[in-house]
Amino acid sequence: MKNNDVKKRKKWPVVLMVIFFIIGFLAGFTTVNASKNMKVMNRTLDSGMKTMSEYASFTPVDPGEYRQIKMYGVMKFDVSQYDIEDTGNLSVMKVNMGFMQMVSFIITPYKKNMPLLSMDFMYIMGKRKAYVEFYDLVGDTSSPEYKGVIEKLKKFSGSYSDLEELETKPAWYDKLMTVVLHKAGKRQDDDRIEQMFCDAIRCYMETARELEPLSEEEKAAKLEITQKYCDDLVEHGGVSTDVFKKQLGEEKTKDFFDKVLFGPERYR
Protein backbone atom coordinates (compact mmCIF):
# COMPACT_ATOMS: atom_id res chain seq x y z
CA MET A 1 0.00 0.00 0.00
CA LYS A 2 2.81 2.35 0.96
CA ASN A 3 4.70 1.55 -2.22
CA ASN A 4 1.62 2.53 -4.27
CA ASP A 5 1.39 5.85 -2.41
CA VAL A 6 5.06 6.52 -3.10
CA LYS A 7 4.61 5.74 -6.81
CA LYS A 8 1.59 8.08 -7.01
CA ARG A 9 3.57 10.87 -5.35
CA LYS A 10 6.39 10.37 -7.84
CA LYS A 11 3.98 10.58 -10.77
CA TRP A 12 2.54 13.96 -9.74
CA PRO A 13 5.61 16.07 -10.67
CA VAL A 14 5.68 14.42 -14.10
CA VAL A 15 1.96 15.05 -14.64
CA LEU A 16 2.34 18.68 -13.57
CA MET A 17 5.29 19.16 -15.90
CA VAL A 18 3.27 17.80 -18.81
CA ILE A 19 0.34 20.09 -17.95
CA PHE A 20 2.60 23.14 -17.66
CA PHE A 21 4.30 22.22 -20.94
CA ILE A 22 0.94 21.98 -22.73
CA ILE A 23 -0.25 25.29 -21.24
CA GLY A 24 3.02 26.98 -22.19
CA PHE A 25 2.89 25.58 -25.70
CA LEU A 26 -0.71 26.75 -26.22
CA ALA A 27 0.08 30.19 -24.78
CA GLY A 28 3.11 30.54 -27.03
CA PHE A 29 1.21 29.29 -30.07
CA THR A 30 -1.62 31.75 -29.40
CA THR A 31 0.80 34.66 -28.87
CA VAL A 32 2.67 33.97 -32.11
CA ASN A 33 -0.57 33.73 -34.09
CA ALA A 34 -1.94 36.87 -32.46
CA SER A 35 1.21 38.79 -33.41
CA LYS A 36 0.99 37.63 -37.04
CA ASN A 37 -2.71 38.42 -37.23
CA MET A 38 -2.28 41.88 -35.71
CA LYS A 39 0.26 42.75 -38.40
CA VAL A 40 -2.11 41.62 -41.14
CA MET A 41 -5.09 43.39 -39.55
CA ASN A 42 -3.21 46.68 -39.09
CA ARG A 43 -1.82 46.46 -42.63
CA THR A 44 -5.31 45.89 -44.01
CA LEU A 45 -6.72 48.81 -42.04
CA ASP A 46 -3.86 51.09 -43.10
CA SER A 47 -4.50 50.16 -46.74
CA GLY A 48 -8.19 50.94 -46.31
CA MET A 49 -7.51 54.32 -44.73
CA LYS A 50 -5.05 55.16 -47.50
CA THR A 51 -7.71 54.24 -50.07
CA MET A 52 -10.19 56.49 -48.27
CA SER A 53 -7.77 59.41 -48.40
CA GLU A 54 -7.69 59.16 -52.21
CA TYR A 55 -11.37 60.16 -52.39
CA ALA A 56 -12.06 62.48 -49.45
CA SER A 57 -10.41 64.18 -46.54
CA PHE A 58 -11.41 62.98 -43.09
CA THR A 59 -10.93 64.72 -39.77
CA PRO A 60 -10.32 62.85 -36.50
CA VAL A 61 -13.02 63.28 -33.86
CA ASP A 62 -12.32 62.72 -30.18
CA PRO A 63 -14.44 59.72 -29.05
CA GLY A 64 -13.98 60.84 -25.44
CA GLU A 65 -14.66 58.17 -22.84
CA TYR A 66 -15.20 55.62 -25.60
CA ARG A 67 -11.62 55.84 -26.86
CA GLN A 68 -11.04 52.47 -25.22
CA ILE A 69 -13.84 50.16 -24.09
CA LYS A 70 -12.94 47.31 -21.74
CA MET A 71 -15.04 44.16 -21.49
CA TYR A 72 -14.66 40.91 -19.59
CA GLY A 73 -11.23 42.00 -18.40
CA VAL A 74 -9.50 40.74 -21.58
CA MET A 75 -11.37 42.56 -24.35
CA LYS A 76 -10.13 46.08 -25.04
CA PHE A 77 -11.73 47.87 -27.97
CA ASP A 78 -9.58 50.71 -29.31
CA VAL A 79 -11.99 53.15 -30.93
CA SER A 80 -11.30 55.88 -33.48
CA GLN A 81 -13.80 58.29 -35.02
CA TYR A 82 -13.66 60.60 -38.04
CA ASP A 83 -15.82 63.03 -39.96
CA ILE A 84 -15.60 62.27 -43.70
CA GLU A 85 -15.87 65.40 -45.81
CA ASP A 86 -19.21 65.60 -47.65
CA THR A 87 -20.22 62.12 -46.44
CA GLY A 88 -20.63 61.56 -42.70
CA ASN A 89 -19.33 59.55 -39.77
CA LEU A 90 -16.58 56.91 -39.78
CA SER A 91 -15.91 54.73 -36.75
CA VAL A 92 -13.13 52.17 -36.46
CA MET A 93 -12.75 49.60 -33.69
CA LYS A 94 -9.87 47.18 -33.13
CA VAL A 95 -9.62 44.40 -30.56
CA ASN A 96 -7.03 41.74 -29.78
CA MET A 97 -8.34 38.88 -27.66
CA GLY A 98 -5.37 36.58 -28.14
CA PHE A 99 -7.18 33.83 -29.97
CA MET A 100 -9.02 36.36 -32.17
CA GLN A 101 -8.28 39.77 -33.63
CA MET A 102 -10.99 41.94 -35.17
CA VAL A 103 -11.42 45.28 -36.89
CA SER A 104 -14.81 46.96 -37.44
CA PHE A 105 -15.20 49.76 -39.95
CA ILE A 106 -18.50 51.67 -40.25
CA ILE A 107 -19.35 54.55 -42.59
CA THR A 108 -22.65 56.21 -41.66
CA PRO A 109 -23.58 58.74 -44.37
CA TYR A 110 -25.56 61.86 -43.49
CA LYS A 111 -24.73 64.16 -46.41
CA LYS A 112 -25.22 61.83 -49.40
CA ASN A 113 -28.00 59.41 -50.32
CA MET A 114 -25.82 56.34 -49.71
CA PRO A 115 -26.46 53.15 -47.72
CA LEU A 116 -24.64 52.60 -44.44
CA LEU A 117 -21.47 50.51 -44.87
CA SER A 118 -20.54 48.12 -42.05
CA MET A 119 -17.48 45.85 -42.27
CA ASP A 120 -16.10 43.35 -39.75
CA PHE A 121 -12.90 41.42 -40.42
CA MET A 122 -11.96 38.64 -37.98
CA TYR A 123 -8.64 36.81 -37.71
CA ILE A 124 -9.01 33.57 -35.72
CA MET A 125 -5.67 31.76 -35.61
CA GLY A 126 -5.25 30.78 -39.29
CA LYS A 127 -8.89 31.29 -40.21
CA ARG A 128 -10.53 34.45 -41.54
CA LYS A 129 -14.08 35.79 -41.53
CA ALA A 130 -15.06 38.89 -43.48
CA TYR A 131 -18.43 40.66 -43.36
CA VAL A 132 -19.24 43.52 -45.74
CA GLU A 133 -22.81 44.80 -45.42
CA PHE A 134 -24.68 47.72 -46.96
CA TYR A 135 -27.87 48.92 -45.21
CA ASP A 136 -30.74 50.75 -46.92
CA LEU A 137 -31.00 53.68 -44.48
CA VAL A 138 -32.59 55.94 -47.08
CA GLY A 139 -36.04 57.34 -47.65
CA ASP A 140 -36.69 56.04 -51.17
CA THR A 141 -34.91 52.85 -52.26
CA SER A 142 -36.78 52.85 -55.59
CA SER A 143 -35.42 56.14 -56.93
CA PRO A 144 -33.34 55.84 -60.14
CA GLU A 145 -30.39 57.51 -58.42
CA TYR A 146 -30.34 55.07 -55.52
CA LYS A 147 -30.87 52.07 -57.80
CA GLY A 148 -27.76 53.21 -59.65
CA VAL A 149 -25.83 53.22 -56.37
CA ILE A 150 -26.92 49.67 -55.58
CA GLU A 151 -26.01 48.41 -59.04
CA LYS A 152 -22.44 49.64 -58.61
CA LEU A 153 -22.19 47.99 -55.20
CA LYS A 154 -23.53 44.72 -56.61
CA LYS A 155 -20.91 44.81 -59.35
CA PHE A 156 -18.22 45.17 -56.69
CA SER A 157 -19.61 42.27 -54.63
CA GLY A 158 -19.59 39.94 -57.64
CA SER A 159 -15.81 40.30 -57.90
CA TYR A 160 -15.35 38.15 -54.80
CA SER A 161 -17.50 35.14 -55.65
CA ASP A 162 -14.34 33.00 -55.49
CA LEU A 163 -14.16 33.31 -51.70
CA GLU A 164 -16.04 30.80 -49.55
CA GLU A 165 -19.52 31.87 -48.44
CA LEU A 166 -20.36 32.06 -44.73
CA GLU A 167 -23.78 31.24 -43.36
CA THR A 168 -25.24 33.65 -40.80
CA LYS A 169 -28.20 33.40 -38.45
CA PRO A 170 -31.34 35.36 -39.39
CA ALA A 171 -31.73 38.75 -37.69
CA TRP A 172 -34.39 41.46 -37.61
CA TYR A 173 -32.16 43.88 -39.56
CA ASP A 174 -31.76 41.51 -42.52
CA LYS A 175 -34.64 43.35 -44.20
CA LEU A 176 -32.48 46.49 -44.29
CA MET A 177 -29.44 44.85 -45.88
CA THR A 178 -29.13 45.32 -49.62
CA VAL A 179 -25.70 44.15 -50.86
CA VAL A 180 -23.95 41.63 -48.62
CA LEU A 181 -20.66 39.73 -48.61
CA HIS A 182 -20.12 37.12 -45.89
CA LYS A 183 -16.83 35.41 -46.68
CA ALA A 184 -14.44 32.89 -45.13
CA GLY A 185 -10.76 32.38 -45.86
CA LYS A 186 -7.42 31.19 -44.56
CA ARG A 187 -4.06 32.83 -44.02
CA GLN A 188 -3.18 32.45 -47.69
CA ASP A 189 -6.23 34.58 -48.53
CA ASP A 190 -5.00 37.61 -46.55
CA ASP A 191 -4.03 39.60 -49.64
CA ARG A 192 -7.35 38.84 -51.31
CA ILE A 193 -9.31 39.84 -48.19
CA GLU A 194 -7.28 43.06 -47.90
CA GLN A 195 -8.15 43.77 -51.53
CA MET A 196 -11.84 43.24 -50.77
CA PHE A 197 -11.66 45.65 -47.84
CA CYS A 198 -10.05 48.35 -49.98
CA ASP A 199 -12.32 47.71 -52.96
CA ALA A 200 -15.42 48.11 -50.78
CA ILE A 201 -14.16 51.51 -49.62
CA ARG A 202 -13.10 52.50 -53.15
CA CYS A 203 -16.45 51.57 -54.71
CA TYR A 204 -18.36 53.28 -51.89
CA MET A 205 -16.39 56.53 -52.03
CA GLU A 206 -16.33 56.69 -55.83
CA THR A 207 -20.10 56.29 -55.91
CA ALA A 208 -20.68 58.83 -53.14
CA ARG A 209 -18.48 61.38 -54.90
CA GLU A 210 -20.71 61.24 -57.98
CA LEU A 211 -23.87 62.14 -56.00
CA GLU A 212 -25.17 65.62 -55.30
CA PRO A 213 -25.20 66.69 -51.63
CA LEU A 214 -28.52 66.28 -49.83
CA SER A 215 -30.61 69.35 -49.09
CA GLU A 216 -31.07 70.37 -45.46
CA GLU A 217 -34.53 68.83 -45.49
CA GLU A 218 -33.20 65.58 -46.98
CA LYS A 219 -30.38 65.49 -44.43
CA ALA A 220 -32.89 65.82 -41.60
CA ALA A 221 -34.98 62.96 -42.98
CA LYS A 222 -31.94 60.71 -43.43
CA LEU A 223 -30.75 61.53 -39.93
CA GLU A 224 -34.05 60.38 -38.45
CA ILE A 225 -33.96 57.13 -40.43
CA THR A 226 -30.46 56.48 -39.13
CA GLN A 227 -31.45 57.39 -35.58
CA LYS A 228 -34.32 54.89 -35.72
CA TYR A 229 -31.91 52.18 -36.87
CA CYS A 230 -29.63 52.95 -33.90
CA ASP A 231 -32.55 52.90 -31.48
CA ASP A 232 -33.88 49.64 -32.92
CA LEU A 233 -30.44 48.04 -32.61
CA VAL A 234 -30.35 48.87 -28.92
CA GLU A 235 -33.94 47.78 -28.37
CA HIS A 236 -33.97 44.57 -30.43
CA GLY A 237 -30.29 43.69 -30.22
CA GLY A 238 -27.81 42.06 -32.54
CA VAL A 239 -24.68 39.92 -32.31
CA SER A 240 -22.33 42.79 -31.41
CA THR A 241 -24.99 44.98 -29.81
CA ASP A 242 -25.87 42.30 -27.26
CA VAL A 243 -22.23 42.14 -26.13
CA PHE A 244 -22.16 45.90 -25.55
CA LYS A 245 -25.52 45.90 -23.80
CA LYS A 246 -24.44 43.13 -21.44
CA GLN A 247 -21.23 44.90 -20.47
CA LEU A 248 -22.12 48.60 -20.72
CA GLY A 249 -25.85 48.48 -20.09
CA GLU A 250 -28.56 49.64 -22.46
CA GLU A 251 -28.28 53.36 -21.67
CA LYS A 252 -24.50 53.49 -22.11
CA THR A 253 -24.68 51.43 -25.31
CA LYS A 254 -27.17 53.89 -26.79
CA ASP A 255 -24.92 56.78 -25.80
CA PHE A 256 -21.95 55.09 -27.52
CA PHE A 257 -23.95 54.37 -30.67
CA ASP A 258 -25.36 57.91 -30.84
CA LYS A 259 -22.10 59.74 -30.19
CA VAL A 260 -19.45 57.53 -31.79
CA LEU A 261 -20.27 54.24 -33.52
CA PHE A 262 -22.92 55.70 -35.84
CA GLY A 263 -22.79 59.30 -34.64
CA PRO A 264 -26.29 60.69 -35.32
CA GLU A 265 -25.94 63.05 -32.35
CA ARG A 266 -23.01 64.80 -34.07
CA TYR A 267 -25.05 65.62 -37.18
CA ARG A 268 -28.09 67.21 -35.58
Coordinates of C-alpha atoms in Angstrom, one line a residue:
M1 CA 0.0 0.0 0.0
K2 CA 2.8 2.4 1.0
N3 CA 4.7 1.6 -2.2
N4 CA 1.6 2.5 -4.3
D5 CA 1.4 5.8 -2.4
V6 CA 5.1 6.5 -3.1
K7 CA 4.6 5.7 -6.8
K8 CA 1.6 8.1 -7.0
R9 CA 3.6 10.9 -5.3
K10 CA 6.4 10.4 -7.8
K11 CA 4.0 10.6 -10.8
W12 CA 2.5 14.0 -9.7
P13 CA 5.6 16.1 -10.7
V14 CA 5.7 14.4 -14.1
V15 CA 2.0 15.0 -14.6
L16 CA 2.3 18.7 -13.6
M17 CA 5.3 19.2 -15.9
V18 CA 3.3 17.8 -18.8
I19 CA 0.3 20.1 -17.9
F20 CA 2.6 23.1 -17.7
F21 CA 4.3 22.2 -20.9
I22 CA 0.9 22.0 -22.7
I23 CA -0.3 25.3 -21.2
G24 CA 3.0 27.0 -22.2
F25 CA 2.9 25.6 -25.7
L26 CA -0.7 26.8 -26.2
A27 CA 0.1 30.2 -24.8
G28 CA 3.1 30.5 -27.0
F29 CA 1.2 29.3 -30.1
T30 CA -1.6 31.8 -29.4
T31 CA 0.8 34.7 -28.9
V32 CA 2.7 34.0 -32.1
N33 CA -0.6 33.7 -34.1
A34 CA -1.9 36.9 -32.5
S35 CA 1.2 38.8 -33.4
K36 CA 1.0 37.6 -37.0
N37 CA -2.7 38.4 -37.2
M38 CA -2.3 41.9 -35.7
K39 CA 0.3 42.7 -38.4
V40 CA -2.1 41.6 -41.1
M41 CA -5.1 43.4 -39.5
N42 CA -3.2 46.7 -39.1
R43 CA -1.8 46.5 -42.6
T44 CA -5.3 45.9 -44.0
L45 CA -6.7 48.8 -42.0
D46 CA -3.9 51.1 -43.1
S47 CA -4.5 50.2 -46.7
G48 CA -8.2 50.9 -46.3
M49 CA -7.5 54.3 -44.7
K50 CA -5.1 55.2 -47.5
T51 CA -7.7 54.2 -50.1
M52 CA -10.2 56.5 -48.3
S53 CA -7.8 59.4 -48.4
E54 CA -7.7 59.2 -52.2
Y55 CA -11.4 60.2 -52.4
A56 CA -12.1 62.5 -49.4
S57 CA -10.4 64.2 -46.5
F58 CA -11.4 63.0 -43.1
T59 CA -10.9 64.7 -39.8
P60 CA -10.3 62.8 -36.5
V61 CA -13.0 63.3 -33.9
D62 CA -12.3 62.7 -30.2
P63 CA -14.4 59.7 -29.0
G64 CA -14.0 60.8 -25.4
E65 CA -14.7 58.2 -22.8
Y66 CA -15.2 55.6 -25.6
R67 CA -11.6 55.8 -26.9
Q68 CA -11.0 52.5 -25.2
I69 CA -13.8 50.2 -24.1
K70 CA -12.9 47.3 -21.7
M71 CA -15.0 44.2 -21.5
Y72 CA -14.7 40.9 -19.6
G73 CA -11.2 42.0 -18.4
V74 CA -9.5 40.7 -21.6
M75 CA -11.4 42.6 -24.3
K76 CA -10.1 46.1 -25.0
F77 CA -11.7 47.9 -28.0
D78 CA -9.6 50.7 -29.3
V79 CA -12.0 53.2 -30.9
S80 CA -11.3 55.9 -33.5
Q81 CA -13.8 58.3 -35.0
Y82 CA -13.7 60.6 -38.0
D83 CA -15.8 63.0 -40.0
I84 CA -15.6 62.3 -43.7
E85 CA -15.9 65.4 -45.8
D86 CA -19.2 65.6 -47.6
T87 CA -20.2 62.1 -46.4
G88 CA -20.6 61.6 -42.7
N89 CA -19.3 59.5 -39.8
L90 CA -16.6 56.9 -39.8
S91 CA -15.9 54.7 -36.8
V92 CA -13.1 52.2 -36.5
M93 CA -12.8 49.6 -33.7
K94 CA -9.9 47.2 -33.1
V95 CA -9.6 44.4 -30.6
N96 CA -7.0 41.7 -29.8
M97 CA -8.3 38.9 -27.7
G98 CA -5.4 36.6 -28.1
F99 CA -7.2 33.8 -30.0
M100 CA -9.0 36.4 -32.2
Q101 CA -8.3 39.8 -33.6
M102 CA -11.0 41.9 -35.2
V103 CA -11.4 45.3 -36.9
S104 CA -14.8 47.0 -37.4
F105 CA -15.2 49.8 -40.0
I106 CA -18.5 51.7 -40.3
I107 CA -19.3 54.6 -42.6
T108 CA -22.6 56.2 -41.7
P109 CA -23.6 58.7 -44.4
Y110 CA -25.6 61.9 -43.5
K111 CA -24.7 64.2 -46.4
K112 CA -25.2 61.8 -49.4
N113 CA -28.0 59.4 -50.3
M114 CA -25.8 56.3 -49.7
P115 CA -26.5 53.2 -47.7
L116 CA -24.6 52.6 -44.4
L117 CA -21.5 50.5 -44.9
S118 CA -20.5 48.1 -42.1
M119 CA -17.5 45.8 -42.3
D120 CA -16.1 43.4 -39.8
F121 CA -12.9 41.4 -40.4
M122 CA -12.0 38.6 -38.0
Y123 CA -8.6 36.8 -37.7
I124 CA -9.0 33.6 -35.7
M125 CA -5.7 31.8 -35.6
G126 CA -5.2 30.8 -39.3
K127 CA -8.9 31.3 -40.2
R128 CA -10.5 34.4 -41.5
K129 CA -14.1 35.8 -41.5
A130 CA -15.1 38.9 -43.5
Y131 CA -18.4 40.7 -43.4
V132 CA -19.2 43.5 -45.7
E133 CA -22.8 44.8 -45.4
F134 CA -24.7 47.7 -47.0
Y135 CA -27.9 48.9 -45.2
D136 CA -30.7 50.8 -46.9
L137 CA -31.0 53.7 -44.5
V138 CA -32.6 55.9 -47.1
G139 CA -36.0 57.3 -47.7
D140 CA -36.7 56.0 -51.2
T141 CA -34.9 52.9 -52.3
S142 CA -36.8 52.9 -55.6
S143 CA -35.4 56.1 -56.9
P144 CA -33.3 55.8 -60.1
E145 CA -30.4 57.5 -58.4
Y146 CA -30.3 55.1 -55.5
K147 CA -30.9 52.1 -57.8
G148 CA -27.8 53.2 -59.6
V149 CA -25.8 53.2 -56.4
I150 CA -26.9 49.7 -55.6
E151 CA -26.0 48.4 -59.0
K152 CA -22.4 49.6 -58.6
L153 CA -22.2 48.0 -55.2
K154 CA -23.5 44.7 -56.6
K155 CA -20.9 44.8 -59.3
F156 CA -18.2 45.2 -56.7
S157 CA -19.6 42.3 -54.6
G158 CA -19.6 39.9 -57.6
S159 CA -15.8 40.3 -57.9
Y160 CA -15.3 38.1 -54.8
S161 CA -17.5 35.1 -55.6
D162 CA -14.3 33.0 -55.5
L163 CA -14.2 33.3 -51.7
E164 CA -16.0 30.8 -49.5
E165 CA -19.5 31.9 -48.4
L166 CA -20.4 32.1 -44.7
E167 CA -23.8 31.2 -43.4
T168 CA -25.2 33.7 -40.8
K169 CA -28.2 33.4 -38.5
P170 CA -31.3 35.4 -39.4
A171 CA -31.7 38.8 -37.7
W172 CA -34.4 41.5 -37.6
Y173 CA -32.2 43.9 -39.6
D174 CA -31.8 41.5 -42.5
K175 CA -34.6 43.3 -44.2
L176 CA -32.5 46.5 -44.3
M177 CA -29.4 44.9 -45.9
T178 CA -29.1 45.3 -49.6
V179 CA -25.7 44.2 -50.9
V180 CA -24.0 41.6 -48.6
L181 CA -20.7 39.7 -48.6
H182 CA -20.1 37.1 -45.9
K183 CA -16.8 35.4 -46.7
A184 CA -14.4 32.9 -45.1
G185 CA -10.8 32.4 -45.9
K186 CA -7.4 31.2 -44.6
R187 CA -4.1 32.8 -44.0
Q188 CA -3.2 32.4 -47.7
D189 CA -6.2 34.6 -48.5
D190 CA -5.0 37.6 -46.6
D191 CA -4.0 39.6 -49.6
R192 CA -7.4 38.8 -51.3
I193 CA -9.3 39.8 -48.2
E194 CA -7.3 43.1 -47.9
Q195 CA -8.2 43.8 -51.5
M196 CA -11.8 43.2 -50.8
F197 CA -11.7 45.7 -47.8
C198 CA -10.1 48.4 -50.0
D199 CA -12.3 47.7 -53.0
A200 CA -15.4 48.1 -50.8
I201 CA -14.2 51.5 -49.6
R202 CA -13.1 52.5 -53.1
C203 CA -16.4 51.6 -54.7
Y204 CA -18.4 53.3 -51.9
M205 CA -16.4 56.5 -52.0
E206 CA -16.3 56.7 -55.8
T207 CA -20.1 56.3 -55.9
A208 CA -20.7 58.8 -53.1
R209 CA -18.5 61.4 -54.9
E210 CA -20.7 61.2 -58.0
L211 CA -23.9 62.1 -56.0
E212 CA -25.2 65.6 -55.3
P213 CA -25.2 66.7 -51.6
L214 CA -28.5 66.3 -49.8
S215 CA -30.6 69.4 -49.1
E216 CA -31.1 70.4 -45.5
E217 CA -34.5 68.8 -45.5
E218 CA -33.2 65.6 -47.0
K219 CA -30.4 65.5 -44.4
A220 CA -32.9 65.8 -41.6
A221 CA -35.0 63.0 -43.0
K222 CA -31.9 60.7 -43.4
L223 CA -30.8 61.5 -39.9
E224 CA -34.1 60.4 -38.5
I225 CA -34.0 57.1 -40.4
T226 CA -30.5 56.5 -39.1
Q227 CA -31.5 57.4 -35.6
K228 CA -34.3 54.9 -35.7
Y229 CA -31.9 52.2 -36.9
C230 CA -29.6 52.9 -33.9
D231 CA -32.6 52.9 -31.5
D232 CA -33.9 49.6 -32.9
L233 CA -30.4 48.0 -32.6
V234 CA -30.4 48.9 -28.9
E235 CA -33.9 47.8 -28.4
H236 CA -34.0 44.6 -30.4
G237 CA -30.3 43.7 -30.2
G238 CA -27.8 42.1 -32.5
V239 CA -24.7 39.9 -32.3
S240 CA -22.3 42.8 -31.4
T241 CA -25.0 45.0 -29.8
D242 CA -25.9 42.3 -27.3
V243 CA -22.2 42.1 -26.1
F244 CA -22.2 45.9 -25.6
K245 CA -25.5 45.9 -23.8
K246 CA -24.4 43.1 -21.4
Q247 CA -21.2 44.9 -20.5
L248 CA -22.1 48.6 -20.7
G249 CA -25.8 48.5 -20.1
E250 CA -28.6 49.6 -22.5
E251 CA -28.3 53.4 -21.7
K252 CA -24.5 53.5 -22.1
T253 CA -24.7 51.4 -25.3
K254 CA -27.2 53.9 -26.8
D255 CA -24.9 56.8 -25.8
F256 CA -22.0 55.1 -27.5
F257 CA -24.0 54.4 -30.7
D258 CA -25.4 57.9 -30.8
K259 CA -22.1 59.7 -30.2
V260 CA -19.4 57.5 -31.8
L261 CA -20.3 54.2 -33.5
F262 CA -22.9 55.7 -35.8
G263 CA -22.8 59.3 -34.6
P264 CA -26.3 60.7 -35.3
E265 CA -25.9 63.1 -32.4
R266 CA -23.0 64.8 -34.1
Y267 CA -25.1 65.6 -37.2
R268 CA -28.1 67.2 -35.6

